[in-house]
Amino acid sequence: MQDYKYYLEKFSEYGEVVEVKQSLVVVEGLPNLRINEIVVFEDGGYGQVTDISDSVCRVALLKKTSQIKSGEKVSRTDSLLTVPVGEEFLGTMINPMGEIIAPENKTVEKIENKSIESEIGGIDKRAKIDKQLLTGVTLVDMLLPLGNGQKELVIGDRKTGKTSFLLTTVKNQIKLGKTVIFAAIGKKKTDINKILNYFISEKIIDKIIFIASGSDDSENLIYLTPYTAMTMAEYFRDRGTDTLVVFDDLSTHAKIYRQIALNSDKFPGRESYPGDIFYLHAHLLERAGNFTGGVSITCLPVAETIEGDLSGYITTNLMGITDGHIYFDRSIFTKGRRPAINLPLSVTRVGRQTQAPIYQQANHEVTAFLSEYESLQNLAHFGAELSPNVKRVITRGERIIQIFDQKYSEIISSEMQLILLALAYCESYFDIDINKLKEKLLKEKNKAWIERVGEMKNFKDLLEYLEKNKKNIC
């Protein structure tokens, strides 16, 4: 981008700042200006036009080199906002404008610029979601499966394990060859550094573009974060690379947009959010999907609830836009279960169709059983007075819950997930400590019988095989 003098000489137009509202500037003049155009200030800063009315326009500041004052000159550029994209950004942390934050000494020479707004492909450019996206988390992969190209909302209160789940998923997807775009939206610097350090310590940073905006950044920069991430994902999609995009989180993004809208004197709607907030997020998330040509952008947006309230405005908006949601429950978290996912209140609308038949059968069998287990769980305190059938249901349910418990950052293959779930379900193994058996099998993952199990097509056949081969397995 050139400086103010260059554009003044080119277009022979200038405007003047008449009012400054935090990171929003009101400019008078520039009669040929258009919406979303970039303007350059006399001091070297620049911003994007968000609103035009009568003889004035409102400009969202994206970069300022000094304090903007009334009377300062402004020139138009006749160009819309673009961000740099490319494989050269893999292994870096950048801000929403594409400027590298870490590593400090890295520079990118060959840069392609791409508009942050793109046309959303119609149904003729979409394909059925038919490949499973494996997170490495047993509970999700077995009972709440995700598909490549799915938009799955991750929702829950603060500090209930949402980011931990996302980081585990990112780690597994990178091991399976996928490129990841992780957008941290308006986060504290300490939280950003924790995520960055995790990527470095797990040696997966080379396959990640980490786009971060801090809580102390300008509202306009924070607002752009998910758009930069999606634009970067579209660059890789256009080159035939499957991409996973994480938005952590869109609740913060909505609050930032509300603040910008109120400063712009937009008429407030429900909870003071502007009327186009649903369109804003729907337009962003619809850029993800499974596309013709066998390439996909999978999107995992995050929303934060307060006191477990799932009926909040932004929460219900995002539920309506996405293809399901995974709900992290505070009450389950305090019981010590990890991940703290509330299965009955979680939904995956298109993921089950991506599972192989044996996994679909296991999913159906275990989901139906857990419904029965939940209804009988309150009877457990009766102890010896329980009937043998109720005791069997409670024992099996407890063992399945133990199998679903998983350490932070631990990844379990889909074949081993199926085996462990079947072992917890199988009555003939009730006399064996399931946690010790799980630990033993995870160390023996390359045994021949495990590979044979992976070739089975029927869940009942798997249960019969495990019963007959108990001595070899234990």
Short mmCIF file of C-alpha atoms in Angstrom, two decimals:
data_model
loop_
_atom_site.label_atom_id
_atom_site.label_comp_id
_atom_site.label_asym_id
_atom_site.label_seq_id
_atom_site.Cartn_x
_atom_site.Cartn_y
_atom_site.Cartn_z
CA MET A 1 0.00 0.00 0.00
CA GLN A 2 1.28 3.46 -0.97
CA ASP A 3 1.25 6.58 1.23
CA TYR A 4 -1.22 9.49 1.40
CA LYS A 5 0.66 11.71 -1.10
CA TYR A 6 0.68 8.98 -3.77
CA TYR A 7 -3.11 8.53 -3.66
CA LEU A 8 -3.75 12.29 -3.43
CA GLU A 9 -1.81 12.84 -6.65
CA LYS A 10 -3.52 9.87 -8.33
CA PHE A 11 -7.16 10.75 -7.53
CA SER A 12 -6.90 14.49 -6.66
CA GLU A 13 -9.41 13.93 -3.83
CA TYR A 14 -9.09 14.34 -0.12
CA GLY A 15 -11.37 14.42 2.90
CA GLU A 16 -11.03 15.69 6.44
CA VAL A 17 -11.58 14.01 9.80
CA VAL A 18 -14.48 15.70 11.60
CA GLU A 19 -14.99 13.32 14.54
CA VAL A 20 -13.18 10.44 16.29
CA LYS A 21 -15.08 7.77 18.29
CA GLN A 22 -12.55 5.31 19.74
CA SER A 23 -11.44 3.28 16.67
CA LEU A 24 -14.12 4.80 14.40
CA VAL A 25 -13.45 7.99 12.43
CA VAL A 26 -16.03 10.22 10.73
CA VAL A 27 -14.68 11.75 7.50
CA GLU A 28 -16.16 14.57 5.40
CA GLY A 29 -15.53 14.87 1.67
CA LEU A 30 -14.35 12.20 -0.82
CA PRO A 31 -17.48 12.27 -3.06
CA ASN A 32 -16.50 9.19 -5.14
CA LEU A 33 -15.87 6.92 -2.18
CA ARG A 34 -17.51 3.46 -2.07
CA ILE A 35 -18.45 1.12 0.76
CA ASN A 36 -15.64 -1.15 2.11
CA GLU A 37 -12.97 0.92 0.31
CA ILE A 38 -9.61 1.45 2.01
CA VAL A 39 -8.63 5.06 2.83
CA VAL A 40 -5.20 6.35 3.86
CA PHE A 41 -4.58 9.02 6.52
CA GLU A 42 -2.03 11.77 6.26
CA ASP A 43 0.02 10.31 9.13
CA GLY A 44 0.36 6.88 7.41
CA GLY A 45 -2.51 5.04 9.09
CA TYR A 46 -5.34 3.44 7.13
CA GLY A 47 -8.89 2.18 7.60
CA GLN A 48 -11.93 0.70 5.87
CA VAL A 49 -15.12 2.57 4.99
CA THR A 50 -18.04 0.94 6.82
CA ASP A 51 -20.84 3.42 6.19
CA ILE A 52 -21.61 6.29 3.79
CA SER A 53 -24.35 8.85 4.42
CA ASP A 54 -24.90 12.33 2.97
CA SER A 55 -21.54 14.12 2.84
CA VAL A 56 -19.77 12.04 5.52
CA CYS A 57 -18.54 8.48 5.87
CA ARG A 58 -17.46 6.32 8.79
CA VAL A 59 -14.06 4.64 8.69
CA ALA A 60 -12.98 1.71 10.85
CA LEU A 61 -9.32 2.22 11.79
CA LEU A 62 -7.14 -0.78 10.97
CA LYS A 63 -3.77 0.82 11.59
CA LYS A 64 -2.81 4.09 13.18
CA THR A 65 0.70 5.50 13.56
CA SER A 66 -0.36 8.34 15.88
CA GLN A 67 -3.47 9.76 17.51
CA ILE A 68 -6.02 10.68 14.81
CA LYS A 69 -7.23 14.29 15.22
CA SER A 70 -9.99 16.41 13.71
CA GLY A 71 -8.87 18.20 10.56
CA GLU A 72 -6.44 15.47 9.47
CA LYS A 73 -6.45 14.80 5.72
CA VAL A 74 -7.62 11.51 4.21
CA SER A 75 -7.28 10.09 0.68
CA ARG A 76 -9.14 7.27 -1.04
CA THR A 77 -7.30 4.30 -2.66
CA ASP A 78 -10.03 2.83 -4.92
CA SER A 79 -9.19 -0.63 -3.55
CA LEU A 80 -10.98 -3.00 -1.19
CA LEU A 81 -9.46 -4.74 1.82
CA THR A 82 -7.19 -7.66 0.98
CA VAL A 83 -4.98 -9.86 3.13
CA PRO A 84 -1.83 -11.76 2.13
CA VAL A 85 -2.26 -15.53 1.76
CA GLY A 86 0.01 -18.45 0.91
CA GLU A 87 1.80 -21.57 2.09
CA GLU A 88 4.67 -19.36 3.26
CA PHE A 89 2.58 -18.48 6.33
CA LEU A 90 2.55 -22.10 7.58
CA GLY A 91 4.45 -22.26 10.86
CA THR A 92 3.75 -18.64 11.78
CA MET A 93 1.52 -16.61 14.05
CA ILE A 94 0.11 -13.58 12.24
CA ASN A 95 -2.30 -10.77 13.01
CA PRO A 96 -5.53 -10.34 10.98
CA MET A 97 -3.73 -8.07 8.48
CA GLY A 98 -1.24 -10.83 7.67
CA GLU A 99 1.71 -9.30 9.54
CA ILE A 100 3.95 -11.98 11.11
CA ILE A 101 4.13 -11.86 14.91
CA ALA A 102 6.12 -15.06 15.50
CA PRO A 103 8.77 -16.16 14.73
CA GLU A 104 10.06 -12.60 14.93
CA ASN A 105 12.73 -12.82 12.23
CA LYS A 106 10.63 -14.53 9.56
CA THR A 107 9.67 -12.59 6.45
CA VAL A 108 7.50 -13.58 3.49
CA GLU A 109 8.65 -12.34 0.08
CA LYS A 110 6.26 -13.87 -2.47
CA ILE A 111 2.84 -12.68 -1.38
CA GLU A 112 -0.55 -13.18 -3.02
CA ASN A 113 -3.28 -10.84 -1.82
CA LYS A 114 -6.88 -12.01 -1.62
CA SER A 115 -10.07 -10.13 -0.74
CA ILE A 116 -11.52 -11.04 2.64
CA GLU A 117 -14.98 -11.18 1.07
CA SER A 118 -15.67 -13.94 -1.44
CA GLU A 119 -18.67 -15.27 -3.29
CA ILE A 120 -20.27 -18.26 -1.59
CA GLY A 121 -20.50 -21.28 -3.88
CA GLY A 122 -24.01 -22.55 -4.68
CA ILE A 123 -25.29 -26.10 -4.42
CA ASP A 124 -23.74 -26.97 -7.79
CA LYS A 125 -20.30 -26.50 -6.21
CA ARG A 126 -21.09 -28.56 -3.10
CA ALA A 127 -20.76 -32.31 -2.56
CA LYS A 128 -22.24 -34.74 -0.03
CA ILE A 129 -20.25 -35.03 3.19
CA ASP A 130 -19.05 -38.65 3.11
CA LYS A 131 -15.63 -38.73 4.83
CA GLN A 132 -15.22 -38.73 8.59
CA LEU A 133 -13.09 -36.14 10.34
CA LEU A 134 -11.32 -37.99 13.17
CA THR A 135 -10.65 -35.98 16.33
CA GLY A 136 -8.83 -38.74 18.24
CA VAL A 137 -11.38 -38.33 21.06
CA THR A 138 -13.35 -41.57 21.61
CA LEU A 139 -16.65 -40.03 22.72
CA VAL A 140 -16.81 -37.73 19.70
CA ASP A 141 -15.52 -40.12 17.02
CA MET A 142 -17.78 -42.97 18.14
CA LEU A 143 -21.03 -41.25 19.17
CA LEU A 144 -20.85 -37.69 17.77
CA PRO A 145 -18.90 -38.21 14.54
CA LEU A 146 -17.88 -35.23 12.42
CA GLY A 147 -17.45 -35.14 8.65
CA ASN A 148 -15.02 -33.31 6.38
CA GLY A 149 -16.79 -30.09 5.41
CA GLN A 150 -19.08 -30.04 8.46
CA LYS A 151 -19.70 -26.91 10.52
CA GLU A 152 -19.88 -28.11 14.15
CA LEU A 153 -20.37 -25.64 16.98
CA VAL A 154 -18.32 -26.23 20.16
CA ILE A 155 -20.25 -24.71 23.03
CA GLY A 156 -20.02 -24.44 26.82
CA ASP A 157 -19.10 -22.28 29.82
CA ARG A 158 -15.59 -20.91 30.34
CA LYS A 159 -12.96 -23.40 31.52
CA THR A 160 -14.91 -26.55 30.66
CA GLY A 161 -12.38 -28.03 28.22
CA LYS A 162 -13.48 -26.58 24.85
CA THR A 163 -10.04 -25.36 23.80
CA SER A 164 -8.40 -28.58 25.07
CA PHE A 165 -10.71 -30.59 22.82
CA LEU A 166 -9.96 -28.33 19.86
CA LEU A 167 -6.20 -28.61 20.36
CA THR A 168 -6.43 -32.42 20.50
CA THR A 169 -8.48 -32.38 17.29
CA VAL A 170 -5.95 -30.09 15.61
CA LYS A 171 -3.09 -32.38 16.65
CA ASN A 172 -4.82 -35.47 15.24
CA GLN A 173 -5.84 -33.80 12.00
CA ILE A 174 -2.30 -32.61 11.34
CA LYS A 175 -1.02 -36.16 11.90
CA LEU A 176 -3.55 -37.26 9.27
CA GLY A 177 -2.19 -34.71 6.78
CA LYS A 178 -4.62 -31.81 7.05
CA THR A 179 -3.74 -28.10 7.08
CA VAL A 180 -5.13 -26.12 10.03
CA ILE A 181 -6.06 -22.45 10.36
CA PHE A 182 -6.56 -21.53 14.02
CA ALA A 183 -8.13 -18.14 14.75
CA ALA A 184 -7.86 -16.80 18.31
CA ILE A 185 -10.35 -13.92 18.46
CA GLY A 186 -9.75 -11.16 21.03
CA LYS A 187 -7.91 -13.47 23.46
CA LYS A 188 -5.69 -12.53 26.39
CA LYS A 189 -1.98 -12.59 25.54
CA THR A 190 -1.42 -15.37 28.08
CA ASP A 191 -4.06 -17.55 26.37
CA ILE A 192 -2.55 -16.85 22.94
CA ASN A 193 0.91 -17.80 24.19
CA LYS A 194 -0.41 -21.03 25.74
CA ILE A 195 -1.93 -22.10 22.42
CA LEU A 196 1.22 -21.15 20.50
CA ASN A 197 3.46 -23.01 22.97
CA TYR A 198 1.24 -26.10 22.63
CA PHE A 199 1.67 -26.07 18.84
CA ILE A 200 5.45 -25.72 19.23
CA SER A 201 5.84 -28.35 21.98
CA GLU A 202 3.77 -30.90 20.02
CA LYS A 203 5.87 -30.13 16.90
CA ILE A 204 2.82 -29.41 14.75
CA ILE A 205 3.32 -25.68 14.18
CA ASP A 206 4.68 -26.26 10.64
CA LYS A 207 1.22 -27.30 9.43
CA ILE A 208 -0.65 -24.48 11.17
CA ILE A 209 -1.35 -20.84 10.40
CA PHE A 210 -2.17 -19.24 13.76
CA ILE A 211 -4.12 -15.99 13.34
CA ALA A 212 -4.37 -14.13 16.63
CA SER A 213 -5.88 -10.87 17.81
CA GLY A 214 -5.43 -9.80 21.41
CA SER A 215 -7.99 -8.32 23.76
CA ASP A 216 -5.99 -5.07 23.68
CA ASP A 217 -6.12 -4.81 19.86
CA SER A 218 -8.55 -2.43 18.16
CA GLU A 219 -12.15 -3.63 17.75
CA ASN A 220 -11.81 -3.51 13.97
CA LEU A 221 -8.74 -5.74 13.95
CA ILE A 222 -10.45 -8.28 16.23
CA TYR A 223 -13.54 -8.17 14.00
CA LEU A 224 -11.47 -9.12 10.93
CA THR A 225 -9.84 -12.19 12.55
CA PRO A 226 -12.29 -14.93 11.41
CA TYR A 227 -12.52 -13.40 7.91
CA THR A 228 -8.76 -13.56 7.49
CA ALA A 229 -8.81 -17.18 8.68
CA MET A 230 -11.55 -18.18 6.23
CA THR A 231 -9.81 -16.35 3.37
CA MET A 232 -6.63 -18.28 4.13
CA ALA A 233 -8.60 -21.56 4.18
CA GLU A 234 -10.12 -20.75 0.78
CA TYR A 235 -6.62 -20.24 -0.63
CA PHE A 236 -5.70 -23.83 0.35
CA ARG A 237 -9.09 -25.16 -0.83
CA ASP A 238 -8.51 -23.68 -4.28
CA ARG A 239 -5.26 -25.65 -4.42
CA GLY A 240 -6.90 -28.96 -3.51
CA THR A 241 -5.93 -29.09 0.18
CA ASP A 242 -8.40 -30.14 2.88
CA THR A 243 -8.43 -27.55 5.65
CA LEU A 244 -9.68 -27.37 9.23
CA VAL A 245 -10.63 -23.89 10.52
CA VAL A 246 -11.16 -23.13 14.21
CA PHE A 247 -12.85 -19.90 15.40
CA ASP A 248 -12.15 -19.41 19.11
CA ASP A 249 -14.59 -17.80 19.73
CA LEU A 250 -17.54 -16.21 17.89
CA SER A 251 -19.23 -14.98 21.09
CA THR A 252 -16.36 -12.51 21.49
CA HIS A 253 -16.62 -11.64 17.80
CA ALA A 254 -20.33 -10.84 18.20
CA LYS A 255 -19.63 -8.57 21.20
CA ILE A 256 -16.94 -6.72 19.24
CA TYR A 257 -19.30 -6.22 16.30
CA ARG A 258 -21.96 -4.91 18.70
CA GLN A 259 -19.49 -2.37 20.03
CA ILE A 260 -18.53 -1.25 16.52
CA ALA A 261 -22.20 -1.01 15.49
CA LEU A 262 -23.15 1.08 18.54
CA ASN A 263 -20.25 3.48 17.84
CA SER A 264 -21.53 3.70 14.25
CA ASP A 265 -25.00 4.71 15.52
CA LYS A 266 -26.60 1.58 14.03
CA PHE A 267 -30.03 0.86 15.43
CA PRO A 268 -29.67 -1.81 18.17
CA GLY A 269 -31.82 -4.94 18.23
CA ARG A 270 -32.11 -7.80 20.73
CA GLU A 271 -29.52 -7.52 23.53
CA SER A 272 -28.26 -4.40 21.69
CA TYR A 273 -26.79 -6.50 18.85
CA PRO A 274 -27.30 -5.01 15.37
CA GLY A 275 -30.01 -6.56 13.23
CA ASP A 276 -27.59 -8.14 10.75
CA ILE A 277 -25.61 -10.21 13.30
CA PHE A 278 -27.25 -13.48 12.15
CA TYR A 279 -26.45 -12.70 8.50
CA LEU A 280 -22.89 -11.79 9.45
CA HIS A 281 -22.12 -15.20 11.02
CA ALA A 282 -24.18 -17.20 8.52
CA HIS A 283 -22.36 -15.56 5.61
CA LEU A 284 -18.99 -16.34 7.23
CA LEU A 285 -19.72 -19.98 8.11
CA GLU A 286 -21.35 -20.83 4.78
CA ARG A 287 -17.97 -20.33 3.15
CA ALA A 288 -17.02 -23.68 4.70
CA GLY A 289 -18.27 -27.01 3.35
CA ASN A 290 -17.48 -30.06 1.23
CA PHE A 291 -16.91 -29.04 -2.38
CA THR A 292 -16.87 -30.75 -5.74
CA GLY A 293 -13.44 -32.08 -6.59
CA GLY A 294 -13.05 -33.85 -3.24
CA VAL A 295 -11.80 -30.88 -1.20
CA SER A 296 -13.29 -29.45 1.99
CA ILE A 297 -13.14 -26.71 4.59
CA THR A 298 -14.26 -28.04 7.97
CA CYS A 299 -15.20 -25.36 10.48
CA LEU A 300 -15.30 -25.61 14.29
CA PRO A 301 -16.65 -22.32 15.67
CA VAL A 302 -16.77 -21.85 19.45
CA ALA A 303 -19.48 -20.14 21.50
CA GLU A 304 -19.35 -19.39 25.20
CA THR A 305 -22.39 -19.89 27.42
CA ILE A 306 -23.09 -18.32 30.82
CA GLU A 307 -24.22 -20.69 33.58
CA GLY A 308 -24.93 -23.36 30.96
CA ASP A 309 -27.66 -21.29 29.28
CA LEU A 310 -28.20 -22.67 25.77
CA SER A 311 -31.00 -20.22 24.95
CA GLY A 312 -28.80 -17.11 24.55
CA TYR A 313 -29.20 -14.99 21.42
CA ILE A 314 -25.80 -15.61 19.79
CA THR A 315 -25.81 -19.23 20.97
CA THR A 316 -29.13 -20.06 19.31
CA ASN A 317 -28.11 -18.13 16.19
CA LEU A 318 -25.00 -20.27 15.80
CA MET A 319 -26.92 -23.47 16.55
CA GLY A 320 -29.26 -22.62 13.68
CA ILE A 321 -26.40 -21.90 11.28
CA THR A 322 -24.20 -24.94 11.98
CA ASP A 323 -24.62 -28.69 11.36
CA GLY A 324 -24.76 -29.59 15.03
CA HIS A 325 -23.08 -28.75 18.32
CA ILE A 326 -20.93 -30.38 21.02
CA TYR A 327 -21.96 -29.14 24.47
CA PHE A 328 -19.35 -29.02 27.26
CA ASP A 329 -21.26 -29.20 30.54
CA ARG A 330 -20.00 -27.57 33.76
CA SER A 331 -21.72 -30.18 36.00
CA ILE A 332 -19.99 -33.04 34.13
CA PHE A 333 -16.66 -31.18 34.30
CA THR A 334 -16.89 -30.81 38.09
CA LYS A 335 -17.44 -34.59 38.37
CA GLY A 336 -13.97 -35.04 36.90
CA ARG A 337 -15.02 -36.47 33.53
CA ARG A 338 -12.89 -35.50 30.54
CA PRO A 339 -14.00 -34.49 28.00
CA ALA A 340 -17.00 -32.99 29.82
CA ILE A 341 -19.40 -33.49 26.91
CA ASN A 342 -23.14 -33.74 27.60
CA LEU A 343 -24.12 -36.44 25.10
CA PRO A 344 -27.95 -36.06 25.21
CA LEU A 345 -27.67 -32.30 24.59
CA SER A 346 -25.12 -32.63 21.76
CA VAL A 347 -26.03 -33.08 18.09
CA THR A 348 -24.28 -34.06 14.85
CA ARG A 349 -26.58 -33.75 11.84
CA VAL A 350 -24.39 -35.08 9.04
CA GLY A 351 -21.55 -36.91 10.77
CA ARG A 352 -23.14 -40.35 11.20
CA GLN A 353 -23.44 -40.85 7.46
CA THR A 354 -19.62 -40.78 7.25
CA GLN A 355 -19.12 -43.76 9.59
CA ALA A 356 -18.38 -47.31 8.35
CA PRO A 357 -21.26 -49.81 9.00
CA ILE A 358 -19.66 -51.40 12.08
CA TYR A 359 -19.15 -47.97 13.66
CA GLN A 360 -22.73 -46.96 12.85
CA GLN A 361 -23.99 -50.16 14.53
CA ALA A 362 -21.82 -49.51 17.61
CA ASN A 363 -23.03 -45.91 17.70
CA HIS A 364 -26.69 -46.95 17.58
CA GLU A 365 -26.24 -49.77 20.13
CA VAL A 366 -24.29 -47.72 22.67
CA THR A 367 -26.39 -44.55 22.32
CA ALA A 368 -29.60 -46.51 22.94
CA PHE A 369 -27.99 -48.28 25.92
CA LEU A 370 -26.73 -45.04 27.49
CA SER A 371 -30.26 -43.66 27.37
CA GLU A 372 -31.38 -46.64 29.46
CA TYR A 373 -28.36 -46.27 31.76
CA GLU A 374 -29.13 -42.59 32.46
CA SER A 375 -32.68 -43.48 33.50
CA LEU A 376 -31.46 -46.20 35.92
CA GLN A 377 -28.41 -44.37 37.27
CA ASN A 378 -30.33 -42.82 40.15
CA LEU A 379 -31.13 -46.31 41.46
CA ALA A 380 -27.46 -47.22 42.04
CA HIS A 381 -27.54 -46.19 45.73
CA PHE A 382 -29.98 -49.03 46.50
CA GLY A 383 -27.05 -51.47 46.17
CA ALA A 384 -27.98 -55.07 47.06
CA GLU A 385 -31.68 -54.42 46.57
CA LEU A 386 -31.24 -53.99 42.82
CA SER A 387 -32.27 -56.71 40.38
CA PRO A 388 -29.49 -58.53 38.42
CA ASN A 389 -30.62 -56.81 35.19
CA VAL A 390 -30.37 -53.30 36.70
CA LYS A 391 -26.96 -54.15 38.20
CA ARG A 392 -25.76 -55.31 34.78
CA VAL A 393 -26.96 -52.09 33.10
CA ILE A 394 -25.29 -49.88 35.74
CA THR A 395 -22.00 -51.84 35.59
CA ARG A 396 -21.89 -51.69 31.80
CA GLY A 397 -22.74 -47.98 31.80
CA GLU A 398 -20.01 -47.15 34.31
CA ARG A 399 -17.45 -49.05 32.24
CA ILE A 400 -18.44 -47.23 29.05
CA ILE A 401 -18.14 -43.86 30.83
CA GLN A 402 -14.65 -44.89 31.98
CA ILE A 403 -13.68 -45.70 28.38
CA PHE A 404 -14.84 -42.24 27.30
CA ASP A 405 -12.58 -40.57 29.89
CA GLN A 406 -9.47 -39.42 28.04
CA LYS A 407 -6.38 -37.49 29.05
CA TYR A 408 -5.73 -34.04 27.63
CA SER A 409 -3.97 -34.28 24.24
CA GLU A 410 -4.24 -38.10 24.19
CA ILE A 411 -5.11 -39.45 20.75
CA ILE A 412 -6.71 -42.88 20.23
CA SER A 413 -7.07 -44.44 16.77
CA SER A 414 -10.58 -45.22 15.50
CA GLU A 415 -9.90 -49.00 15.50
CA MET A 416 -8.77 -48.92 19.13
CA GLN A 417 -11.76 -46.75 20.07
CA LEU A 418 -14.09 -49.41 18.67
CA ILE A 419 -12.29 -52.24 20.48
CA LEU A 420 -12.28 -50.44 23.84
CA LEU A 421 -15.97 -49.58 23.52
CA ALA A 422 -16.81 -53.21 22.66
CA LEU A 423 -14.75 -54.48 25.61
CA ALA A 424 -16.60 -52.13 27.98
CA TYR A 425 -19.91 -53.31 26.51
CA CYS A 426 -19.06 -57.05 26.58
CA GLU A 427 -20.46 -58.74 29.73
CA SER A 428 -17.81 -61.46 29.87
CA TYR A 429 -15.16 -58.79 30.66
CA PHE A 430 -17.01 -57.30 33.64
CA ASP A 431 -14.58 -59.01 36.05
CA ILE A 432 -11.59 -57.17 34.57
CA ASP A 433 -10.60 -53.58 35.48
CA ILE A 434 -11.43 -51.67 32.29
CA ASN A 435 -8.90 -48.89 32.91
CA LYS A 436 -6.01 -51.34 33.32
CA LEU A 437 -7.15 -53.23 30.23
CA LYS A 438 -7.34 -49.95 28.29
CA GLU A 439 -3.82 -48.99 29.38
CA LYS A 440 -2.50 -52.43 28.37
CA LEU A 441 -4.12 -52.38 24.92
CA LEU A 442 -2.94 -48.86 24.10
CA LYS A 443 0.63 -50.12 24.56
CA GLU A 444 -0.03 -53.17 22.34
CA LYS A 445 -1.72 -51.36 19.47
CA ASN A 446 0.25 -53.16 16.73
CA LYS A 447 -0.85 -56.72 17.56
CA ALA A 448 -2.22 -58.85 14.71
CA TRP A 449 -5.62 -59.49 16.31
CA ILE A 450 -6.25 -55.73 16.53
CA GLU A 451 -5.70 -55.41 12.77
CA ARG A 452 -8.13 -58.30 12.21
CA VAL A 453 -10.80 -56.53 14.27
CA GLY A 454 -10.42 -53.49 12.01
CA GLU A 455 -11.57 -55.60 9.06
CA MET A 456 -14.86 -56.70 10.67
CA LYS A 457 -18.16 -55.39 9.27
CA ASN A 458 -20.59 -56.21 12.10
CA PHE A 459 -20.58 -55.04 15.74
CA LYS A 460 -22.17 -58.28 17.00
CA ASP A 461 -19.41 -60.29 15.28
CA LEU A 462 -16.86 -58.14 17.12
CA LEU A 463 -18.53 -58.84 20.49
CA GLU A 464 -18.54 -62.59 19.78
CA TYR A 465 -14.88 -62.51 18.73
CA LEU A 466 -13.89 -60.71 21.95
CA GLU A 467 -15.79 -63.25 24.07
CA LYS A 468 -14.06 -66.21 22.38
CA ASN A 469 -10.58 -64.67 22.60
CA LYS A 470 -10.65 -63.35 26.15
CA LYS A 471 -7.49 -65.23 27.20
CA ASN A 472 -5.43 -63.90 24.29
CA ILE A 473 -6.65 -60.34 24.79
CA CYS A 474 -6.17 -60.18 28.56
#
